[in-house]
mmCIF file of C-alpha atoms in Angstrom:
data_model
loop_
_atom_site.group_PDB
_atom_site.id
_atom_site.type_symbol
_atom_site.label_atom_id
_atom_site.label_comp_id
_atom_site.label_asym_id
_atom_site.label_seq_id
_atom_site.Cartn_x
_atom_site.Cartn_y
_atom_site.Cartn_z
ATOM 1 C CA MET A 1 117.525 102.348 70.390
ATOM 2 C CA HIS A 2 119.765 105.128 71.648
ATOM 3 C CA VAL A 3 118.073 107.873 73.646
ATOM 4 C CA VAL A 4 120.129 110.851 74.811
ATOM 5 C CA GLY A 5 118.795 114.271 75.688
ATOM 6 C CA ARG A 6 118.848 117.289 77.887
ATOM 7 C CA LEU A 7 115.109 117.899 77.729
ATOM 8 C CA LEU A 8 113.910 119.598 80.902
ATOM 9 C CA VAL A 9 110.675 117.933 81.855
ATOM 10 C CA SER A 10 109.351 117.682 85.351
ATOM 11 C CA SER A 11 106.075 116.620 86.749
ATOM 12 C CA PHE A 12 104.857 116.935 90.319
ATOM 13 C CA VAL A 13 101.563 115.163 90.660
ATOM 14 C CA ILE A 14 99.583 114.036 93.668
ATOM 15 C CA THR A 15 98.124 110.689 92.698
ATOM 16 C CA PHE A 16 95.344 108.895 94.538
ATOM 17 C CA VAL A 17 95.203 105.187 93.846
ATOM 18 C CA GLY A 18 92.032 103.401 94.860
ATOM 19 C CA GLY A 19 91.844 99.871 96.149
ATOM 20 C CA PRO A 20 94.896 97.716 96.797
ATOM 21 C CA ALA A 21 98.364 98.975 95.930
ATOM 22 C CA GLN A 22 98.981 99.165 92.215
ATOM 23 C CA ASN A 23 102.572 98.744 90.985
ATOM 24 C CA ALA A 24 103.757 98.985 94.592
ATOM 25 C CA VAL A 25 102.365 102.514 95.075
ATOM 26 C CA ALA A 26 99.991 102.872 98.009
ATOM 27 C CA ALA A 27 97.093 105.310 98.428
ATOM 28 C CA GLU A 28 98.944 108.599 97.960
ATOM 29 C CA ALA A 29 102.250 109.470 96.297
ATOM 30 C CA VAL A 30 104.170 112.500 95.120
ATOM 31 C CA MET A 31 105.753 111.808 91.759
ATOM 32 C CA LEU A 32 108.752 113.251 89.964
ATOM 33 C CA ARG A 33 109.239 112.354 86.303
ATOM 34 C CA ALA A 34 112.437 112.810 84.330
ATOM 35 C CA GLY A 35 112.058 112.233 80.616
ATOM 36 C CA GLU A 36 109.243 112.327 78.135
ATOM 37 C CA ALA A 37 105.631 111.891 79.214
ATOM 38 C CA THR A 38 104.937 109.308 76.485
ATOM 39 C CA GLY A 39 108.505 108.228 75.779
ATOM 40 C CA PRO A 40 111.509 107.029 77.736
ATOM 41 C CA ASN A 41 111.265 108.199 81.339
ATOM 42 C CA ALA A 42 112.016 107.468 84.965
ATOM 43 C CA VAL A 43 109.450 108.194 87.666
ATOM 44 C CA PHE A 44 110.148 108.512 91.387
ATOM 45 C CA ALA A 45 106.979 107.933 93.434
ATOM 46 C CA PHE A 46 107.350 109.045 97.056
ATOM 47 C CA ASP A 47 104.722 107.098 98.980
ATOM 48 C CA LYS A 48 103.288 109.266 101.758
ATOM 49 C CA ALA A 49 101.310 106.431 103.342
ATOM 50 C CA LYS A 50 102.868 104.019 105.840
ATOM 51 C CA PRO A 51 105.167 102.249 105.362
ATOM 52 C CA HIS A 52 107.093 105.026 103.603
ATOM 53 C CA MET A 53 108.924 104.041 100.440
ATOM 54 C CA ILE A 54 110.136 105.369 97.126
ATOM 55 C CA VAL A 55 109.155 103.438 94.017
ATOM 56 C CA VAL A 56 111.466 104.027 91.063
ATOM 57 C CA ARG A 57 109.987 103.057 87.682
ATOM 58 C CA THR A 58 111.435 103.321 84.201
ATOM 59 C CA THR A 59 109.417 103.090 80.999
ATOM 60 C CA GLN A 60 110.841 102.404 77.537
ATOM 61 C CA VAL A 61 114.333 102.480 78.999
ATOM 62 C CA GLY A 62 116.234 99.978 81.098
ATOM 63 C CA VAL A 63 116.622 96.213 81.090
ATOM 64 C CA ALA A 64 118.175 93.766 83.524
ATOM 65 C CA GLY A 65 121.752 94.918 84.011
ATOM 66 C CA SER A 66 120.950 98.593 83.337
ATOM 67 C CA ARG A 67 122.311 101.124 85.797
ATOM 68 C CA ILE A 68 120.231 104.069 86.994
ATOM 69 C CA GLU A 69 121.993 107.004 88.631
ATOM 70 C CA VAL A 70 120.575 110.221 90.035
ATOM 71 C CA PHE A 71 122.809 113.197 90.726
ATOM 72 C CA VAL A 72 121.340 116.256 92.448
ATOM 73 C CA ASP A 73 122.815 119.627 91.539
ATOM 74 C CA LYS A 74 126.599 119.311 91.188
ATOM 75 C CA ALA A 75 127.118 116.511 93.699
ATOM 76 C CA LYS A 76 130.110 114.278 93.035
ATOM 77 C CA THR A 77 128.344 111.178 94.320
ATOM 78 C CA PRO A 78 124.867 110.086 93.245
ATOM 79 C CA ALA A 79 121.852 110.436 95.512
ATOM 80 C CA PHE A 80 120.771 107.068 94.103
ATOM 81 C CA ARG A 81 122.538 104.343 92.117
ATOM 82 C CA HIS A 82 121.023 100.969 91.301
ATOM 83 C CA LEU A 83 121.713 98.066 88.955
ATOM 84 C CA PHE A 84 118.399 96.540 87.810
ATOM 85 C CA ALA A 85 118.060 92.795 88.395
ATOM 86 C CA ALA A 86 116.204 90.433 86.061
ATOM 87 C CA GLY A 87 113.200 90.253 88.423
ATOM 88 C CA GLU A 88 112.833 94.055 88.396
ATOM 89 C CA CYS A 89 112.433 94.430 84.611
ATOM 90 C CA LYS A 90 109.977 93.101 82.059
ATOM 91 C CA PHE A 91 108.938 93.713 78.474
ATOM 92 C CA GLY A 92 105.473 94.715 77.299
ATOM 93 C CA ASP A 93 103.732 96.307 74.322
ATOM 94 C CA ILE A 94 105.543 99.632 74.754
ATOM 95 C CA GLY A 95 108.995 98.225 75.520
ATOM 96 C CA SER A 96 110.819 97.568 78.723
ATOM 97 C CA LYS A 97 109.754 98.605 82.212
ATOM 98 C CA CYS A 98 111.807 98.329 85.374
ATOM 99 C CA GLU A 99 110.770 98.944 88.961
ATOM 100 C CA VAL A 100 112.631 98.981 92.257
ATOM 101 C CA ILE A 101 111.328 99.832 95.727
ATOM 102 C CA VAL A 102 113.479 101.779 98.172
ATOM 103 C CA PRO A 103 111.963 101.274 101.648
ATOM 104 C CA ALA A 104 112.438 103.840 104.418
ATOM 105 C CA SER A 105 114.700 101.322 106.187
ATOM 106 C CA ASN A 106 117.223 101.555 103.308
ATOM 107 C CA PRO A 107 119.868 104.304 103.823
ATOM 108 C CA ALA A 108 119.314 105.342 100.184
ATOM 109 C CA TYR A 109 115.767 106.445 101.107
ATOM 110 C CA ALA A 110 116.956 109.219 103.442
ATOM 111 C CA ALA A 111 119.708 110.289 101.012
ATOM 112 C CA ILE A 112 117.295 110.569 98.065
ATOM 113 C CA LEU A 113 114.663 112.386 100.108
ATOM 114 C CA ALA A 114 117.113 114.886 101.628
ATOM 115 C CA GLN A 115 118.809 115.693 98.336
ATOM 116 C CA PHE A 116 115.512 116.010 96.439
ATOM 117 C CA LYS A 117 114.141 118.347 99.140
ATOM 118 C CA HIS A 118 117.195 120.618 99.135
ATOM 119 C CA GLY A 119 118.304 120.352 95.507
ATOM 120 C CA ARG A 120 117.480 122.459 92.493
ATOM 121 C CA VAL A 121 117.771 119.886 89.687
ATOM 122 C CA ALA A 122 118.146 116.125 89.419
ATOM 123 C CA ARG A 123 120.015 114.499 86.550
ATOM 124 C CA VAL A 124 118.705 110.983 85.910
ATOM 125 C CA THR A 125 120.705 108.574 83.757
ATOM 126 C CA VAL A 126 119.658 105.059 82.782
ATOM 127 C CA ASP A 127 122.387 103.185 80.893
ATOM 128 C CA ASP A 128 122.631 99.574 79.756
ATOM 129 C CA ALA A 129 126.243 99.446 78.576
ATOM 130 C CA GLY A 130 125.866 101.652 75.532
ATOM 131 C CA ALA A 131 122.957 100.000 73.709
ATOM 132 C CA MET A 132 120.436 102.385 75.241
ATOM 133 C CA LYS A 133 120.820 105.516 77.333
ATOM 134 C CA MET A 134 118.491 108.117 78.792
ATOM 135 C CA ASP A 135 120.065 111.217 80.290
ATOM 136 C CA GLN A 136 117.450 113.708 81.503
ATOM 137 C CA THR A 137 117.268 116.613 83.927
ATOM 138 C CA ALA A 138 114.249 117.423 86.085
ATOM 139 C CA SER A 139 113.614 120.522 88.167
ATOM 140 C CA LEU A 140 113.201 119.949 91.900
ATOM 141 C CA ALA A 141 111.614 123.371 92.468
ATOM 142 C CA GLY A 142 108.615 123.068 94.781
ATOM 143 C CA PHE A 143 109.365 119.475 95.658
ATOM 144 C CA THR A 144 109.496 120.078 99.427
ATOM 145 C CA LYS A 145 106.000 121.585 99.378
ATOM 146 C CA SER A 146 104.677 118.580 97.472
ATOM 147 C CA LEU A 147 105.773 116.181 100.199
ATOM 148 C CA ARG A 148 103.818 117.865 103.003
#
């Protein structure tokens, strides 16, 4: 499957998760989605509870060995770059899903947060060496207010 697009889709949602953490997201998170709501996408969940963390999830895109990169505005270096390991990805009924947690202790946490707060758009690319690619842009307008 080859997925390439410039569809502008963004979603800022406050999510309340009851009970124990589900998919590594604690009680309250601000979420940014790049991609299609029911298709290939990448979601950044900024956990507002302690300990602070960012959970990055992909759906229907990404397998072990896939690279995810996030560039904010016209930056020359990515705010976030990660190569998914085998333990971070799995296959289910709707295709592959990958998840990585960026704890507040990781320098990438502060870089992602700062650039998302001050940026206008984020370009999210998930690529697994040419067999599958998602290239989406999401608006960061209003993101700072969502994190309060």
